XYZ file of C-alpha atoms in Angstrom:
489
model
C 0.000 0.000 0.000
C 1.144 3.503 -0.591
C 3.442 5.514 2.277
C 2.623 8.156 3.628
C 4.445 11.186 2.378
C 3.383 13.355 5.445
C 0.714 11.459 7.046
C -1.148 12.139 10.739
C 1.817 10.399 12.332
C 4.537 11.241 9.765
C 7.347 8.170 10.252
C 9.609 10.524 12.296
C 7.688 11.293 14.386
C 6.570 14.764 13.341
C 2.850 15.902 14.223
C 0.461 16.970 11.537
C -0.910 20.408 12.644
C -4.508 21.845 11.013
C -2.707 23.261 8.328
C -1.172 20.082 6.613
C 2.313 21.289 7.910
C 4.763 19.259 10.050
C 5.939 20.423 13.382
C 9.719 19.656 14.809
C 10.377 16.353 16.278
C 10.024 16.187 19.772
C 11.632 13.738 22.060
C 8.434 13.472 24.450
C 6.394 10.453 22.555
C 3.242 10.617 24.432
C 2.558 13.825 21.914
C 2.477 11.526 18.862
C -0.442 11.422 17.310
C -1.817 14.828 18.127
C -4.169 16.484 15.934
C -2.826 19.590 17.002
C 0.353 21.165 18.562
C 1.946 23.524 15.866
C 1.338 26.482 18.864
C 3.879 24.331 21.475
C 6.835 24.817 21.760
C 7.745 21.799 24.262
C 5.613 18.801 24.404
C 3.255 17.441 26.618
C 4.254 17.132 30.649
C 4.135 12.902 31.477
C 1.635 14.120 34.606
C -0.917 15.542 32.214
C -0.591 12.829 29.181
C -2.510 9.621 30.800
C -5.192 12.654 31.994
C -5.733 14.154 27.963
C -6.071 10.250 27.016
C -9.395 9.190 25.835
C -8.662 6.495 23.528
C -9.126 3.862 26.386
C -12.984 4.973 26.157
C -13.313 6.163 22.393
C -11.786 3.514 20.942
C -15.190 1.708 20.504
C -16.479 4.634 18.357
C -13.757 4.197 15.298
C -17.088 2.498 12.990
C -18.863 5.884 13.638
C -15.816 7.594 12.885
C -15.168 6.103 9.748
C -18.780 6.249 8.412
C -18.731 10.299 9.268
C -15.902 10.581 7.661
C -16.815 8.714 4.646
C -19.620 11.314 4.443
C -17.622 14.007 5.106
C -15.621 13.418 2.633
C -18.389 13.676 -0.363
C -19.463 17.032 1.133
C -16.342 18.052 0.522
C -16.162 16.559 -2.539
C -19.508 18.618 -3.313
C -18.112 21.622 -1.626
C -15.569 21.474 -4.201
C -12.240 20.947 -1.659
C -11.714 17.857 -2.580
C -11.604 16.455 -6.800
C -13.630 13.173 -7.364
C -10.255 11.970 -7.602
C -8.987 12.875 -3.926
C -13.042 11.345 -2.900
C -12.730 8.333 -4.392
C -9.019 7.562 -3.049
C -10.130 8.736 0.084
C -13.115 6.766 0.423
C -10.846 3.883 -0.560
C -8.154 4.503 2.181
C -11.143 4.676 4.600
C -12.574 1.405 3.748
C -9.049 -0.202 4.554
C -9.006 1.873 7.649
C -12.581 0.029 8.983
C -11.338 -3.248 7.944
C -7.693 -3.062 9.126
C -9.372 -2.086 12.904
C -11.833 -4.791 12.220
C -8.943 -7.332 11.460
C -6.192 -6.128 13.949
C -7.994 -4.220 16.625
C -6.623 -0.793 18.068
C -3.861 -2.419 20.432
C -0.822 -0.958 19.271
C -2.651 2.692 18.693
C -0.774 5.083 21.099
C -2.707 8.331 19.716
C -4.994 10.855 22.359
C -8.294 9.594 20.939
C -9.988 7.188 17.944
C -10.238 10.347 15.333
C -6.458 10.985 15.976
C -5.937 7.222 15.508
C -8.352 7.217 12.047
C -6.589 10.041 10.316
C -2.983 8.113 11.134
C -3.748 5.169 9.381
C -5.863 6.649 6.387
C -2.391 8.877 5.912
C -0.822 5.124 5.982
C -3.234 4.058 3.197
C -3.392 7.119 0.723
C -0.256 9.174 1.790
C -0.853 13.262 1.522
C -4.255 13.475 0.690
C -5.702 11.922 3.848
C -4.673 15.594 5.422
C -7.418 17.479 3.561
C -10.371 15.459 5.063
C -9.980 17.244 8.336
C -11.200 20.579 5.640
C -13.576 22.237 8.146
C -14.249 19.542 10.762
C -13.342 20.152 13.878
C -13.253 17.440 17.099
C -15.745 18.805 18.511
C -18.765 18.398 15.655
C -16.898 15.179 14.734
C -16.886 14.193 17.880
C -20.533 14.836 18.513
C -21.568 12.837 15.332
C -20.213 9.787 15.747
C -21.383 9.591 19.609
C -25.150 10.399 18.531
C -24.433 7.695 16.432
C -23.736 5.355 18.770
C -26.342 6.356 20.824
C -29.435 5.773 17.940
C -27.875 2.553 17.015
C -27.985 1.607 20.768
C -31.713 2.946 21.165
C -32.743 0.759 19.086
C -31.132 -2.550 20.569
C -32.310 -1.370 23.873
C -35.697 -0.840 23.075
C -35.199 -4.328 21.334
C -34.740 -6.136 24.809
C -36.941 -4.178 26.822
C -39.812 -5.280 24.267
C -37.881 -8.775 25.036
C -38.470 -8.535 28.503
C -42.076 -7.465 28.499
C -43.138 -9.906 25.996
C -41.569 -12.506 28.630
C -43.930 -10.810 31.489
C -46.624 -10.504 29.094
C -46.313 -14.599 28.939
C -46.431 -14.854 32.206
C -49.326 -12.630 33.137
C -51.317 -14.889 30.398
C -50.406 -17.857 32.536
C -51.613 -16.055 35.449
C -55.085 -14.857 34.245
C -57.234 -17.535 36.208
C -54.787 -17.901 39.128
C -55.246 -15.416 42.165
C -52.945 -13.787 44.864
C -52.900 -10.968 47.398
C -51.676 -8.040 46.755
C -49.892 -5.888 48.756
C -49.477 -2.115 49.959
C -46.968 -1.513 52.693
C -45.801 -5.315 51.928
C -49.068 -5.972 54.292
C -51.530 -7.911 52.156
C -53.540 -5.900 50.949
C -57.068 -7.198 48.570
C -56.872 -10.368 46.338
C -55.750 -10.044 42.541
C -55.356 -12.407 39.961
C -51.551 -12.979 39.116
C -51.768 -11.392 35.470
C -52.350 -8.480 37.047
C -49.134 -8.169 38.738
C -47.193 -9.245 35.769
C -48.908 -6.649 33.517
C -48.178 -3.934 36.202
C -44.059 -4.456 35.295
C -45.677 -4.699 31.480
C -46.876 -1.273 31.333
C -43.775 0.098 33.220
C -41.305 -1.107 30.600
C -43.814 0.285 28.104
C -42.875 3.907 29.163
C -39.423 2.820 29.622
C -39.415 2.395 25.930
C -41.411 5.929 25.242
C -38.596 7.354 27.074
C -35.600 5.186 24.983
C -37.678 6.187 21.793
C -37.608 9.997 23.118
C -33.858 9.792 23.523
C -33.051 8.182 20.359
C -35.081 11.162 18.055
C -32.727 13.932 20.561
C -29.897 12.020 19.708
C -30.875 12.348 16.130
C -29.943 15.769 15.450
C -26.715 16.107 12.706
C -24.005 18.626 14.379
C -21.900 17.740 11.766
C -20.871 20.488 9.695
C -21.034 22.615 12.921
C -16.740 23.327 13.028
C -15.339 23.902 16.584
C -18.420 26.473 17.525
C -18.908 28.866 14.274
C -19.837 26.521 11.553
C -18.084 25.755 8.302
C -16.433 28.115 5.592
C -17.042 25.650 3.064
C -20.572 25.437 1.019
C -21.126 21.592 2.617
C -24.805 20.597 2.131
C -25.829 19.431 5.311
C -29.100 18.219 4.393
C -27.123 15.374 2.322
C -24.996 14.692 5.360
C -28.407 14.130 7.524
C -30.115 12.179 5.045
C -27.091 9.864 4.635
C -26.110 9.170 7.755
C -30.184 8.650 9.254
C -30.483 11.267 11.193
C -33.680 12.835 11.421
C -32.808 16.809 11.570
C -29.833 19.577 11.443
C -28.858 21.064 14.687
C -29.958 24.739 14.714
C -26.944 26.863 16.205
C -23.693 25.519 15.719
C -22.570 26.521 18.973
C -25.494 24.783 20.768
C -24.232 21.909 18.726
C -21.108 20.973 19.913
C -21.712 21.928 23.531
C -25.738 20.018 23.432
C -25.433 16.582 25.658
C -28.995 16.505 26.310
C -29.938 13.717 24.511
C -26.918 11.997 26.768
C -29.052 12.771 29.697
C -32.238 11.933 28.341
C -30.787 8.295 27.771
C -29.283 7.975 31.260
C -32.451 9.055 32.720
C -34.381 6.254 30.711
C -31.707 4.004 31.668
C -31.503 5.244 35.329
C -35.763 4.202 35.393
C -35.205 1.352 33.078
C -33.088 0.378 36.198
C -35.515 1.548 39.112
C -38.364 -0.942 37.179
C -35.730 -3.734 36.829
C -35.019 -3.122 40.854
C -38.165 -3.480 41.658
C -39.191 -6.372 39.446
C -36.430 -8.012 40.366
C -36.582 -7.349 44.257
C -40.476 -8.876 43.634
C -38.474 -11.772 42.068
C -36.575 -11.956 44.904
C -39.885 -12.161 47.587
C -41.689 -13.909 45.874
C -39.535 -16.986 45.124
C -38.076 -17.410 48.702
C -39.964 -19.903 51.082
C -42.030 -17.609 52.478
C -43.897 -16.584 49.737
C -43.070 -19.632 47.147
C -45.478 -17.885 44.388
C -42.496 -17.683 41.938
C -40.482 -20.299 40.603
C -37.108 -19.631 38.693
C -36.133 -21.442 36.247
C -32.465 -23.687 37.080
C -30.461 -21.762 34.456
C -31.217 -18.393 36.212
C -30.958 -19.760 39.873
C -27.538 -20.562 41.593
C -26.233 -22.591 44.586
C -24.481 -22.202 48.024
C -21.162 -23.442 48.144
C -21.804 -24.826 51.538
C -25.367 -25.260 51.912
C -26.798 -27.804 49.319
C -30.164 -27.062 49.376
C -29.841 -23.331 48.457
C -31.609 -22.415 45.448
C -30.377 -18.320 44.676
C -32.465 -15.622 42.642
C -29.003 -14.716 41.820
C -30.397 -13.103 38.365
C -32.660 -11.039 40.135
C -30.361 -9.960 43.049
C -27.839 -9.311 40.116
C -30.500 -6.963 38.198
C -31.044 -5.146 41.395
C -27.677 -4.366 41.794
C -27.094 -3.001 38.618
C -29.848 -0.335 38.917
C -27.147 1.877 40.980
C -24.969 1.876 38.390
C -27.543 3.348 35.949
C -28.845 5.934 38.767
C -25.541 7.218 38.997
C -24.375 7.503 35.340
C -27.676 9.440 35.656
C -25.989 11.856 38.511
C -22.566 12.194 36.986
C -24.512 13.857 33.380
C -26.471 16.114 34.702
C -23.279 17.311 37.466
C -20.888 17.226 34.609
C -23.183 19.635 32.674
C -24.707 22.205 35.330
C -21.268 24.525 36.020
C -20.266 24.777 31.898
C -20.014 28.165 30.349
C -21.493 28.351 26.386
C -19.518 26.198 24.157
C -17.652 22.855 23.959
C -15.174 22.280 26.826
C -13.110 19.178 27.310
C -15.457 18.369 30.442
C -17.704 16.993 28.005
C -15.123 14.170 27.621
C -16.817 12.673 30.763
C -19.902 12.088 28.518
C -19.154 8.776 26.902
C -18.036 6.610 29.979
C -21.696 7.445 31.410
C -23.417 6.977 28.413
C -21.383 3.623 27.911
C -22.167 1.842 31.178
C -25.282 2.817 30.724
C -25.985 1.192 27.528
C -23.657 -1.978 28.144
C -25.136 -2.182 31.517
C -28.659 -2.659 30.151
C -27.383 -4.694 27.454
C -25.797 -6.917 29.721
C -29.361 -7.558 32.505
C -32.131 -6.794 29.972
C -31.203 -10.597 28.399
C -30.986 -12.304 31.464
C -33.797 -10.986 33.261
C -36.364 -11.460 30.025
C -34.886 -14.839 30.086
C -35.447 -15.287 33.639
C -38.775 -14.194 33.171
C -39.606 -16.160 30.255
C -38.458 -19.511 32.046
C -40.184 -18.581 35.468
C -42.940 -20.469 36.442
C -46.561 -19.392 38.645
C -47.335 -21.412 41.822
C -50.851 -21.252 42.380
C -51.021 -23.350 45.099
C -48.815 -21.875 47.175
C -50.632 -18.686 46.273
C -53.813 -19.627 47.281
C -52.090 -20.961 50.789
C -50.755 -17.509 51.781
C -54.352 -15.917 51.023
C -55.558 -14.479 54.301
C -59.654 -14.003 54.331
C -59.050 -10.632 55.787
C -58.020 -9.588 51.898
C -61.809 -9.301 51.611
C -62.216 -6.984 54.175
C -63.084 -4.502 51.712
C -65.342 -6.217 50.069
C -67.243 -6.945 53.401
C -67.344 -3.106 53.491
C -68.699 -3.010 49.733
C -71.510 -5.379 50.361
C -73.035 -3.338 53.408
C -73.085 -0.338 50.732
C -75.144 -1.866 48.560
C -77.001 -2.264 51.273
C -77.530 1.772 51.080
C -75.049 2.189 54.363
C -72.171 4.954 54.129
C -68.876 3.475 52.926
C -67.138 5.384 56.244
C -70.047 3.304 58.798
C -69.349 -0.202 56.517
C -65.277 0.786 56.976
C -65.802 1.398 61.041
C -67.842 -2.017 61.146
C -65.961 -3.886 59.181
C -62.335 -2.830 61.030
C -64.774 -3.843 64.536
C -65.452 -7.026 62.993
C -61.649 -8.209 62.127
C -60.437 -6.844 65.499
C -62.971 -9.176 66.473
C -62.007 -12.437 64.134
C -58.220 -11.955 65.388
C -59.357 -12.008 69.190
C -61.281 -15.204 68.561
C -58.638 -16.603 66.451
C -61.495 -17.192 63.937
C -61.073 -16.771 60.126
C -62.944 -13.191 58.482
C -64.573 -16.095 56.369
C -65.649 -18.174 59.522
C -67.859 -15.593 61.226
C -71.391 -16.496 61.242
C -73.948 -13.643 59.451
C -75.164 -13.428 62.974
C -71.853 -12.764 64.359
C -71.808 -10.267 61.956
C -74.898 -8.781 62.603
C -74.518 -7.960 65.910
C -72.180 -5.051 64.359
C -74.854 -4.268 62.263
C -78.068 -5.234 61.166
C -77.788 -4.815 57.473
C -75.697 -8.615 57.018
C -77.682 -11.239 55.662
C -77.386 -14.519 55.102
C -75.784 -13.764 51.818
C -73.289 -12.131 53.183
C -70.785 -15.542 52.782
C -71.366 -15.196 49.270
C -68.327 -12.101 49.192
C -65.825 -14.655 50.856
C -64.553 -15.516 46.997
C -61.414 -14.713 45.574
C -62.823 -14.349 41.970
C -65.669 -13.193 42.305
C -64.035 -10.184 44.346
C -61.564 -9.565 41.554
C -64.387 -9.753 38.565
C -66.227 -7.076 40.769
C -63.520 -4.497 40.041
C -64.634 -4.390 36.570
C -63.569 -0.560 35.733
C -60.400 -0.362 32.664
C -57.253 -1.154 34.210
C -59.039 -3.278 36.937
C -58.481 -6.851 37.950
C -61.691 -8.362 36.156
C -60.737 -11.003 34.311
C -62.682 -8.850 31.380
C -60.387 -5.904 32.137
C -57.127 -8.096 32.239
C -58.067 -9.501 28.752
C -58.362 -5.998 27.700
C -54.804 -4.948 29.636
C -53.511 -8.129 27.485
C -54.881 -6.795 23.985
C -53.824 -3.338 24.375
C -49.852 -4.495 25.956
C -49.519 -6.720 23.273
C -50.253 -4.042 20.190
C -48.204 -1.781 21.946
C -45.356 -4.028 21.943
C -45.752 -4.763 17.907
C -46.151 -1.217 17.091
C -43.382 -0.021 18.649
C -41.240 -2.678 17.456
């Protein structure tokens, strides 16, 4: 392949500067590979050289680099810098670029960042020309592109597993539409539900978590591109190409907005950072409700580990994993919006911080989405064990509901009805157990009907309103859950 005759990382050593020139040797190394440094006369101090690094982080960018710099190139090309000839070479020396990282990785790249570590080796490919592709562009709206396009790209596979993971709890609610358990408020038990109701209640909370991953994937597709450092360009680039080409749905407005804007950054975090609170909280259910005590969940072998001394353990290890991820994601959350609050107009090398954030967050969902959804999907209802934890005294409102149909004041049927369980635990007696003329010696209103309310579906079908826990409404809750998941898909 050609040599280049003053490339990025000229063979002696010398430093391209911005305007194609070469500046003197210099005998500290750890400035090789600068895009800049014509201004200096000394080099960089060893103290301040592993700070400036950011290739350790970048590095996983260099396919976004090389596809906005393809692109970049043809606007040039159009803006009439570059001849079709200096393109299409270009282009070329690019391609080998993508599949020389692809081949060999970035291991022996010593270079301050991936675009520094780009331009070296397209100067290895095409020689002088690869200088003039930097025409314009600055770090900063280069930069900017290629992390929005990382971040639109991983939208869209995050949205893919959190559809995953509800269409695993939409399974299970289906299993769990004729199979009832209490509910709880203040972990007390609270009124009896059928089980597909709890499942869809994590259903419709992943549902906004992907609302808010959609929201953040249409801020992160605004082009900056074209943008410079903070003034724009000086060259007639059509930016409208640029945004068509590269899928992104509208031009920034003011370039220096442009390079400075990590919103859509923080609008990610903060759907990953409740992505994580709504994995927590599944997961801590998860965590109840397949211990001893509760028995109403079953996980699946491949998600469940062992003791190392106690053979009969049987871990939620998935779940108590997921849980403990969720602080990660809160505070990638914390460190955007702290990094951003104290920053004066304009880009400042603070905004280096942004892509280890953004990063965990998106390989930390990446990384529990799949194994929870699979958890999920493998997880098993008990009924029976349900059905044993059900305490009559979940139909203690219901008690209070029938006396109103009887024309009495919901807040007498409430006082009554507390008098009459203060009454069943004294006695030791079951709610369910009390004779109607028990009952009626609290008021005269029971009848001997009144054991018809002690049933667990028939209390659930009478909370018939949308969203309720009829098995009517949970069919409904089913229907409109599962279009929601195809039409976002």
């Amino acid at each position: 392949m050609a040599q280049p005759e003053i490339g990025p990382l000229a063979p002696s050593g010398q430093i391209m500067t911005d305007d194609n020139s070469a500046s003197p040797p210099t005998d500290r190394s750890e400035s090789a590979g600068s895009l800049w440094g014509g201004r200096f006369e000394e080099g960089m101090a060893p103290e301040m050289v592993p700070l400036n690094l950011s290739l350790h982080v970048d590095h996983r960018l260099w396919r976004e680099d090389v596809r906005g710099s393809k692109v970049w190139a043809r606007a040039l090309k159009g803006a009439g810098v570059l001849s079709p000839a200096e393109e299409s070479t270009i282009q070329d020396g690019l391609d080998a670029v993508g599949e020389r990282i692809a081949r060999d990785g970035l291991t022996d790249a010593t270079e301050e960042d991936i675009h520094s570590v780009v331009e070296r080796m397209l100067g290895e490919e095409v020689g002088g020309v690869a200088g003039k592709l930097h025409t314009g562009r600055s770090r900063n709206d280069q930069s900017a592109t290629g992390v929005r396009l990382f971040g639109m790209a991983a939208c869209d596979r995050i949205e893919s597993h959190l559809l995953g993971l509800g269409r695993a709890l939409h399974g299970l609610a289906g299993d769990g539409l004729d199979m009832f358990m209490p509910s709880y408020t203040h972990m007390q038990q609270a009124q009896p539900i059928r089980a597909a109701q709890w499942a869809l209640s994590h259903v419709f909370a992943i549902l906004r978590d992907v609302e808010r991953v959609r929201a953040a994937r249409d801020a992160a597709a605004v082009l900056p591109l074209g943008s410079g450092a903070i003034a724009g360009c000086p060259f007639p680039v059509d930016r409208a190409a640029m945004q068509v080409e590269l899928g992104f749905i509208r031009l920034s407005e003011n370039s220096v907005d442009a390079v400075s804007d990590r919103d859509w950054i923080c609008d990610l975090v903060y759907a990953g950072a409740m992505i994580g609170v709504h994995i927590s909280r599944l997961s801590e259910d998860l965590v109840l409700f397949s211990s001893a005590e509760f028995g109403f969940v079953r996980l699946s072998d491949g998600f469940s580990t062992g003791s190392s001394l106690m053979p009969q353990k049987r871990n939620p290890d998935v779940a108590e994993l997921a849980r403990g991820k969720s602080g990660r994601l809160a505070g990638n959350l914390t460190t955007m919006i702290t990094l951003l609050k104290g920053l004066p107009t304009g880009y400042n090398r603070d905004l280096q911080e942004d892509k280890e954030a953004l990063f965990d967050t998106v390989d930390t969902l990446e990384l529990t989405l799949p194994a929870l959804a699979g958890a999920v999907a493998t997880a098993s209802l008990m009924p029976e064990r349900m059905q044993a934890r059900m305490d009559a005294q979940l139909l203690a409102t219901d008690l209070a509901d029938y006396l109103v149909r009887k024309g009495v004041p919901f807040r007498t049927t409430h006082e009554v009805v507390g008098r009459l369980v203060r009454r069943s635990e004294e006695a030791g007696v079951a709610l369910s157990d009390m004779s109607a003329t028990q009952m009626r010696a609290e008021h005269e209103a029971f009848g001997d009907d009144v054991s018809e309310v002690f049933d667990w579906a028939r209390s659930a079908d009478a909370r018939d309103t949308a969203g309720g826990t009829s098995r009517r409404a949970i069919e409904a809750q089913l229907e409109d859950a599962a279009q929601r998941m195809v039409r976002e898909t």
